[in-house]
Short mmCIF file of C-alpha atoms and ligand atoms in Angstrom, two decimals:
data_model
loop_
_atom_site.label_atom_id
_atom_site.label_comp_id
_atom_site.label_asym_id
_atom_site.label_seq_id
_atom_site.Cartn_x
_atom_site.Cartn_y
_atom_site.Cartn_z
CA MET A 1 195.43 260.03 160.84
CA GLY A 2 198.98 260.45 162.44
CA HIS A 3 202.11 258.60 161.54
CA VAL A 4 202.57 255.05 162.94
CA PRO A 5 206.23 254.63 163.74
CA VAL A 6 207.87 251.57 162.20
CA LEU A 7 210.10 249.08 164.02
CA LEU A 8 209.72 251.27 167.22
CA ASP A 9 210.76 248.62 169.73
CA GLU A 10 213.73 247.55 167.57
CA VAL A 11 214.90 251.16 167.22
CA LEU A 12 214.70 251.64 170.97
CA SER A 13 216.67 248.59 171.75
CA ALA A 14 219.28 249.49 169.14
CA LEU A 15 219.67 253.06 170.55
CA GLN A 16 219.74 251.97 174.16
CA PRO A 17 218.84 255.46 175.58
CA LYS A 18 220.55 256.32 178.90
CA ASP A 19 220.20 259.06 181.44
CA GLY A 20 222.43 262.05 180.77
CA GLU A 21 223.11 261.24 177.13
CA THR A 22 222.31 263.37 173.97
CA TYR A 23 220.53 262.06 170.99
CA VAL A 24 219.58 263.20 167.47
CA ASP A 25 216.35 262.20 165.66
CA GLY A 26 217.28 263.34 162.16
CA THR A 27 213.79 262.66 160.72
CA PHE A 28 211.45 263.90 163.51
CA GLY A 29 208.19 263.43 161.48
CA GLY A 30 205.35 262.92 164.04
CA GLY A 31 207.92 262.36 166.87
CA GLY A 32 207.09 258.76 167.41
CA TYR A 33 210.65 257.69 167.89
CA ALA A 34 211.65 260.84 169.71
CA LEU A 35 208.82 260.71 172.34
CA ARG A 36 209.65 257.02 173.18
CA VAL A 37 213.30 257.91 173.68
CA LEU A 38 212.44 260.91 175.94
CA ALA A 39 210.15 258.61 177.97
CA SER A 40 212.77 255.96 178.52
CA ALA A 41 215.66 258.15 179.73
CA GLU A 42 216.47 261.60 181.21
CA CYS A 43 218.16 262.76 178.08
CA GLN A 44 218.53 265.61 175.62
CA LEU A 45 217.07 265.01 172.14
CA TYR A 46 217.57 267.23 169.12
CA GLY A 47 214.63 266.62 166.62
CA ILE A 48 215.55 267.63 163.09
CA ASP A 49 213.18 267.84 160.21
CA ARG A 50 213.35 269.74 156.83
CA ASP A 51 209.50 270.04 156.84
CA LEU A 52 208.22 273.17 158.66
CA ASP A 53 204.93 271.29 159.54
CA ALA A 54 206.90 268.61 161.43
CA ILE A 55 208.97 271.24 163.28
CA THR A 56 205.74 273.16 164.26
CA ARG A 57 204.49 269.83 165.75
CA ALA A 58 207.82 269.37 167.53
CA GLU A 59 207.75 272.91 169.03
CA ALA A 60 204.26 272.13 170.49
CA LEU A 61 205.58 268.86 172.03
CA ALA A 62 208.61 270.57 173.39
CA GLU A 63 206.49 272.59 175.71
CA GLN A 64 205.63 269.31 177.57
CA HIS A 65 209.04 267.64 176.91
CA PRO A 66 211.82 269.86 178.09
CA GLY A 67 214.57 267.50 176.91
CA LEU A 68 213.34 268.09 173.29
CA THR A 69 214.90 270.76 171.09
CA PRO A 70 213.35 271.02 167.51
CA LEU A 71 215.70 272.14 164.69
CA LEU A 72 214.46 273.00 161.12
CA GLY A 73 216.91 271.78 158.52
CA ARG A 74 218.33 268.75 156.66
CA PHE A 75 220.03 265.78 158.43
CA GLY A 76 222.73 265.92 155.64
CA GLU A 77 223.98 269.03 157.48
CA MET A 78 223.21 267.87 161.02
CA ASP A 79 226.67 268.63 162.37
CA ASP A 80 226.43 272.22 161.12
CA LEU A 81 222.95 272.57 162.49
CA LEU A 82 223.91 271.16 165.89
CA SER A 83 226.88 273.43 166.15
CA THR A 84 224.49 276.36 166.07
CA VAL A 85 223.22 275.18 169.41
CA GLY A 86 226.62 274.36 170.68
CA VAL A 87 226.55 270.58 170.28
CA THR A 88 229.46 268.81 168.71
CA VAL A 89 229.24 265.21 170.15
CA VAL A 90 226.22 263.00 170.56
CA HIS A 91 225.58 259.42 171.87
CA GLY A 92 223.03 258.18 169.36
CA ILE A 93 221.55 259.12 166.01
CA MET A 94 218.30 257.81 164.53
CA LEU A 95 217.23 258.20 160.92
CA ASP A 96 213.93 256.99 159.54
CA ILE A 97 214.29 257.60 155.84
CA GLY A 98 211.37 258.67 153.53
CA VAL A 99 208.08 260.50 153.89
CA SER A 100 205.73 260.52 156.78
CA SER A 101 201.98 259.63 156.63
CA TYR A 102 201.26 263.28 157.43
CA GLN A 103 203.05 264.19 154.15
CA ILE A 104 201.39 261.44 152.03
CA ASP A 105 197.93 261.90 153.35
CA GLU A 106 197.93 265.67 152.67
CA GLY A 107 196.83 266.06 149.09
CA GLU A 108 198.14 269.65 148.94
CA ARG A 109 201.81 268.34 149.38
CA GLY A 110 201.54 266.57 146.07
CA PHE A 111 203.24 263.34 147.09
CA SER A 112 200.44 260.79 146.26
CA PHE A 113 199.04 259.50 143.00
CA MET A 114 196.06 258.50 144.99
CA ARG A 115 195.11 262.06 146.02
CA ASP A 116 194.78 264.94 143.66
CA GLY A 117 196.85 267.99 144.54
CA PRO A 118 199.51 270.34 143.14
CA LEU A 119 202.49 268.44 141.68
CA ASP A 120 204.89 269.49 144.43
CA MET A 121 206.64 266.63 146.43
CA ARG A 122 208.96 268.82 148.22
CA MET A 123 209.60 267.82 151.96
CA GLY A 124 211.09 271.28 152.57
CA GLN A 125 209.43 274.29 151.23
CA THR A 126 212.17 275.39 148.90
CA GLY A 127 213.82 274.46 145.59
CA PRO A 128 212.42 272.98 142.37
CA SER A 129 209.05 271.09 142.64
CA ALA A 130 207.97 267.84 140.93
CA ALA A 131 206.08 270.06 138.35
CA ASP A 132 209.43 271.80 137.57
CA VAL A 133 211.07 268.41 137.02
CA VAL A 134 208.42 267.02 134.55
CA ASN A 135 207.77 270.39 132.80
CA LEU A 136 211.41 271.45 132.30
CA MET A 137 213.78 268.53 132.11
CA SER A 138 214.77 266.79 128.83
CA ALA A 139 213.41 263.39 127.93
CA SER A 140 216.83 261.83 128.40
CA ASP A 141 217.31 263.32 131.86
CA LEU A 142 213.85 262.21 132.87
CA MET A 143 214.56 258.73 131.63
CA THR A 144 217.84 258.63 133.68
CA ILE A 145 216.04 259.72 136.81
CA PHE A 146 213.11 257.14 136.38
CA ARG A 147 215.69 254.40 135.68
CA GLN A 148 218.21 255.29 138.41
CA LEU A 149 215.88 256.34 141.22
CA GLY A 150 212.80 254.30 140.34
CA GLU A 151 214.37 251.25 138.68
CA GLU A 152 211.43 251.72 136.33
CA ARG A 153 211.75 249.32 133.33
CA GLN A 154 209.53 251.52 131.03
CA ALA A 155 211.51 254.71 131.81
CA LYS A 156 211.97 255.61 128.17
CA ARG A 157 208.36 255.21 127.22
CA ILE A 158 207.18 257.20 130.27
CA ALA A 159 209.64 260.02 129.65
CA SER A 160 208.66 260.33 125.97
CA ALA A 161 204.97 260.44 126.91
CA ILE A 162 205.55 263.22 129.48
CA VAL A 163 207.54 265.28 127.05
CA ALA A 164 204.89 264.88 124.26
CA ARG A 165 202.02 265.75 126.60
CA ARG A 166 203.57 268.89 128.03
CA LYS A 167 203.92 270.37 124.50
CA THR A 168 200.21 270.99 124.64
CA GLU A 169 199.74 271.68 128.36
CA PRO A 170 202.12 271.71 131.25
CA PHE A 171 201.53 269.23 134.18
CA THR A 172 200.18 270.92 137.33
CA THR A 173 198.47 268.12 139.33
CA THR A 174 199.41 264.61 140.70
CA LEU A 175 196.45 262.91 139.10
CA ASP A 176 197.31 264.48 135.68
CA LEU A 177 200.77 262.97 135.82
CA ALA A 178 199.50 259.65 137.20
CA ASP A 179 197.10 259.38 134.32
CA CYS A 180 199.72 260.16 131.76
CA VAL A 181 202.01 257.50 133.11
CA GLU A 182 199.27 254.97 133.25
CA THR A 183 198.28 255.62 129.60
CA ALA A 184 202.00 255.51 128.51
CA VAL A 185 202.40 252.00 129.91
CA GLY A 186 199.18 250.68 128.59
CA GLY A 187 196.91 250.77 131.68
CA ARG A 188 197.00 248.70 134.90
CA ARG A 189 196.98 245.26 133.25
CA GLY A 190 195.78 243.60 136.43
CA LYS A 191 198.76 244.83 138.44
CA LYS A 192 198.28 245.29 142.17
CA THR A 193 200.37 248.49 142.35
CA HIS A 194 199.60 251.66 140.38
CA PRO A 195 201.62 251.96 137.20
CA ALA A 196 202.97 255.38 138.37
CA THR A 197 204.29 254.13 141.63
CA LEU A 198 207.97 253.93 140.58
CA THR A 199 207.82 257.24 138.53
CA PHE A 200 206.44 259.04 141.56
CA GLN A 201 209.11 257.47 143.76
CA ALA A 202 211.85 258.51 141.43
CA ILE A 203 210.64 262.13 141.09
CA ARG A 204 210.27 262.44 144.89
CA MET A 205 213.71 261.08 145.54
CA TYR A 206 215.09 263.50 142.92
CA VAL A 207 213.30 266.56 144.06
CA ASN A 208 214.48 266.01 147.70
CA ASP A 209 217.86 264.61 146.67
CA GLU A 210 217.11 261.75 149.01
CA LEU A 211 220.16 259.49 148.29
CA GLY A 212 222.44 262.47 148.44
CA GLU A 213 220.96 263.49 151.80
CA LEU A 214 221.39 259.96 153.07
CA ALA A 215 224.99 259.78 152.02
CA ARG A 216 225.75 263.16 153.67
CA GLY A 217 223.75 262.23 156.75
CA LEU A 218 225.72 259.03 157.28
CA ALA A 219 229.04 260.92 156.98
CA ALA A 220 227.75 263.67 159.37
CA ALA A 221 226.73 260.98 161.88
CA GLU A 222 230.24 259.46 161.75
CA ARG A 223 231.70 262.87 162.57
CA LEU A 224 229.18 263.57 165.48
CA LEU A 225 229.07 260.31 167.32
CA ALA A 226 231.04 259.73 170.46
CA PRO A 227 232.99 256.46 170.80
CA GLY A 228 230.32 253.82 171.77
CA GLY A 229 227.56 256.01 170.07
CA ARG A 230 224.84 254.19 168.17
CA LEU A 231 223.82 254.89 164.55
CA VAL A 232 220.35 253.46 163.88
CA VAL A 233 218.84 253.79 160.38
CA VAL A 234 215.51 252.55 159.05
CA THR A 235 215.00 252.50 155.28
CA PHE A 236 212.01 251.63 153.09
CA HIS A 237 213.52 250.42 149.88
CA SER A 238 216.43 248.61 148.47
CA LEU A 239 218.26 251.64 146.95
CA GLU A 240 218.54 253.21 150.42
CA ASP A 241 219.14 249.99 152.34
CA ARG A 242 222.00 249.18 149.89
CA LEU A 243 223.66 252.55 150.64
CA VAL A 244 223.35 252.16 154.38
CA LYS A 245 224.62 248.54 154.24
CA GLN A 246 227.46 249.52 152.02
CA PHE A 247 228.51 252.53 154.29
CA MET A 248 228.36 250.44 157.47
CA ARG A 249 230.30 247.52 156.06
CA GLU A 250 232.90 249.84 154.46
CA ARG A 251 233.41 251.95 157.75
CA ALA A 252 233.62 248.62 159.84
CA GLY A 253 236.44 247.40 157.53
CA ALA A 254 234.31 244.56 156.27
CA LEU A 255 235.08 245.29 152.62
CA GLY A 256 238.81 244.53 153.00
CA GLY A 257 239.78 247.95 154.53
CA GLY A 258 241.75 248.63 157.67
CA SER A 259 241.79 246.92 161.00
CA ARG A 260 241.26 248.78 164.30
CA TYR A 261 243.83 246.68 166.03
CA MET A 262 246.57 246.81 163.39
CA PRO A 263 246.22 250.12 161.70
CA GLU A 264 249.82 250.28 160.75
CA VAL A 265 249.50 247.23 158.49
CA ALA A 266 246.14 248.16 157.27
CA LYS A 267 245.42 249.31 153.73
CA GLY A 268 242.71 251.80 154.68
CA PRO A 269 241.84 254.00 157.64
CA ALA A 270 241.04 252.30 160.93
CA PRO A 271 237.36 251.19 161.14
CA SER A 272 235.20 253.98 162.46
CA PHE A 273 232.19 251.64 163.23
CA ASP A 274 231.60 248.21 164.74
CA LEU A 275 228.81 246.14 163.22
CA LYS A 276 226.90 244.37 166.01
CA ARG A 277 225.07 242.33 163.42
CA ARG A 278 225.61 241.97 159.68
CA LYS A 279 221.97 241.44 158.78
CA ALA A 280 219.22 244.11 158.74
CA ILE A 281 216.38 243.72 161.28
CA GLU A 282 213.01 243.29 159.55
CA PRO A 283 209.50 243.79 160.97
CA GLY A 284 207.60 240.73 162.38
CA GLU A 285 204.39 239.44 160.95
CA ALA A 286 202.20 241.23 163.42
CA GLU A 287 203.71 244.65 162.59
CA THR A 288 203.25 244.10 158.79
CA ARG A 289 199.74 242.98 159.26
CA ASP A 290 198.83 246.04 161.40
CA ASN A 291 200.85 248.54 159.42
CA PRO A 292 201.32 247.62 155.71
CA ARG A 293 203.72 250.59 155.35
CA ALA A 294 206.15 248.59 157.54
CA ARG A 295 206.44 245.76 154.90
CA SER A 296 209.61 246.84 153.23
CA SER A 297 211.26 248.50 156.35
CA ARG A 298 214.82 247.47 157.34
CA LEU A 299 216.81 248.56 160.29
CA ARG A 300 220.52 248.60 160.51
CA VAL A 301 222.63 249.61 163.43
CA ALA A 302 226.42 250.29 163.95
CA VAL A 303 228.42 251.44 166.92
CA ARG A 304 231.04 254.15 166.56
CA THR A 305 234.59 253.25 167.49
CA ASP A 306 237.25 255.63 168.82
CA ALA A 307 238.92 255.81 165.37
CA PRO A 308 238.77 259.17 163.47
CA ALA A 309 235.96 259.74 161.01
CA TRP A 310 237.07 258.74 157.45
CA ALA A 311 237.84 261.54 155.03
CA ASP A 312 236.29 259.63 152.10
CA PRO A 313 232.91 261.01 151.03
CA VAL A 314 230.03 258.50 150.90
CA SER A 315 228.88 257.66 147.34
CA THR A 316 225.26 257.25 146.40
CA GLY A 317 226.34 254.87 143.56
CA LYS A 318 223.93 256.70 141.28
CA SER A 319 224.39 259.44 138.70
CA VAL A 320 221.47 261.60 137.91
CA PRO A 321 221.50 265.14 136.45
CA PRO A 322 222.41 267.55 139.23
CA LEU A 323 219.41 269.38 140.80
CA LYS A 324 221.38 272.65 140.47
CA VAL A 325 220.89 272.60 136.69
CA LEU A 326 217.10 272.80 137.28
CA GLU A 327 217.42 275.42 140.02
CA ALA A 328 219.40 277.58 137.59
CA ALA A 329 216.77 277.19 134.93
CA LEU A 330 214.06 278.53 137.30
C1 LIG B 1 209.24 258.47 157.97
S1 LIG B 1 209.14 260.02 158.57
C2 LIG B 1 209.77 259.90 160.17
C3 LIG B 1 208.73 259.48 161.22
C4 LIG B 1 209.20 259.49 162.67
N1 LIG B 1 210.28 258.54 162.84
C5 LIG B 1 208.17 259.19 163.61
O1 LIG B 1 208.19 258.24 164.39
O2 LIG B 1 207.18 259.97 163.64
C6 LIG B 1 210.42 260.94 157.75
C7 LIG B 1 210.49 262.40 158.19
O3 LIG B 1 211.81 262.86 157.81
C8 LIG B 1 211.78 263.99 157.23
N2 LIG B 1 213.01 264.08 156.30
C9 LIG B 1 213.19 263.33 155.20
N3 LIG B 1 214.34 263.63 154.68
C10 LIG B 1 214.99 264.55 155.49
C11 LIG B 1 216.16 265.24 155.49
N4 LIG B 1 217.10 265.04 154.53
N5 LIG B 1 216.45 266.08 156.49
C12 LIG B 1 215.52 266.33 157.48
N6 LIG B 1 214.32 265.74 157.54
C13 LIG B 1 214.07 264.91 156.56
C14 LIG B 1 210.54 264.11 156.40
O4 LIG B 1 210.18 265.49 156.33
C15 LIG B 1 209.54 263.36 157.38
O5 LIG B 1 208.96 264.18 158.30
#
């Protein structure tokens, strides 16, 4: 089955596509958002994805949709990617954070504890895999990752069990890891969710540096958007939503920074975004009934002002061991 886009109508009405404008879909996936945008205006759309499978789909679609240009790469470096095709300013950017159903449903990609497959979890096809993380990192680093990125309460117990088990045999498959985590926490104990859910989430976020990518993507969007340009971000859990909310509120001066109208008396830089609404948009009952994956989705939108992009980097608010340490060990 393909990927059912989440909050599609809401994304469209936040982006407000117009003829002659240029947009970026930083997470092309199955192209659900991109195709709706291309159908609603005579525009140019750059579809970025770090997954070669998604870009292969995009290339096939581009044959019927001349406004679509696929770009393989990470949205965290979207301004560099776009500059390779001569684009330096755009009117709208969409990000739909996380993995697609294509990736989850394909056992070979190693994302799911419900399907057996190699322990991979990389959205792109490079860098350390999930197997490298669980087979090579120290118990204390694993614990930090499970705690920080999974908010897993039993992080210590799970990390110790992984390190004990790999002494006899390294982990190679998803079900192998899922079983180890389940045993470590004493089984399912009547819980609705699998006991390895948060551990898998944490490893996936770590392997793909998802929070780092989001932070860099927001800053890149700030640099690329024209005044009046719309930034539309859909997230699926609280760590990501918090980061987007914090960024938008900070850049809108809602955290006690500068004022667009009185920059000379302001403490910080002039606001680079306007918040059209403070609260996130959530899916309605019908959508969560038809698509349970939509349940935890949140959409936030901000409109670029004419103030310069802030020099301050965007913080993820988390500290996990750098992925580079693992890259060096491989
Ligand atoms: C939830 S899906 C997007 C679905 C899409 N909105 C649709 O309607 O079909 C997320 C996609 O973003 C991609 N992705 C995630 N993080 C990325 C990043 N940092 N840079 C580029 N692509 C990324 C994933 O590979 C995946 O294909």
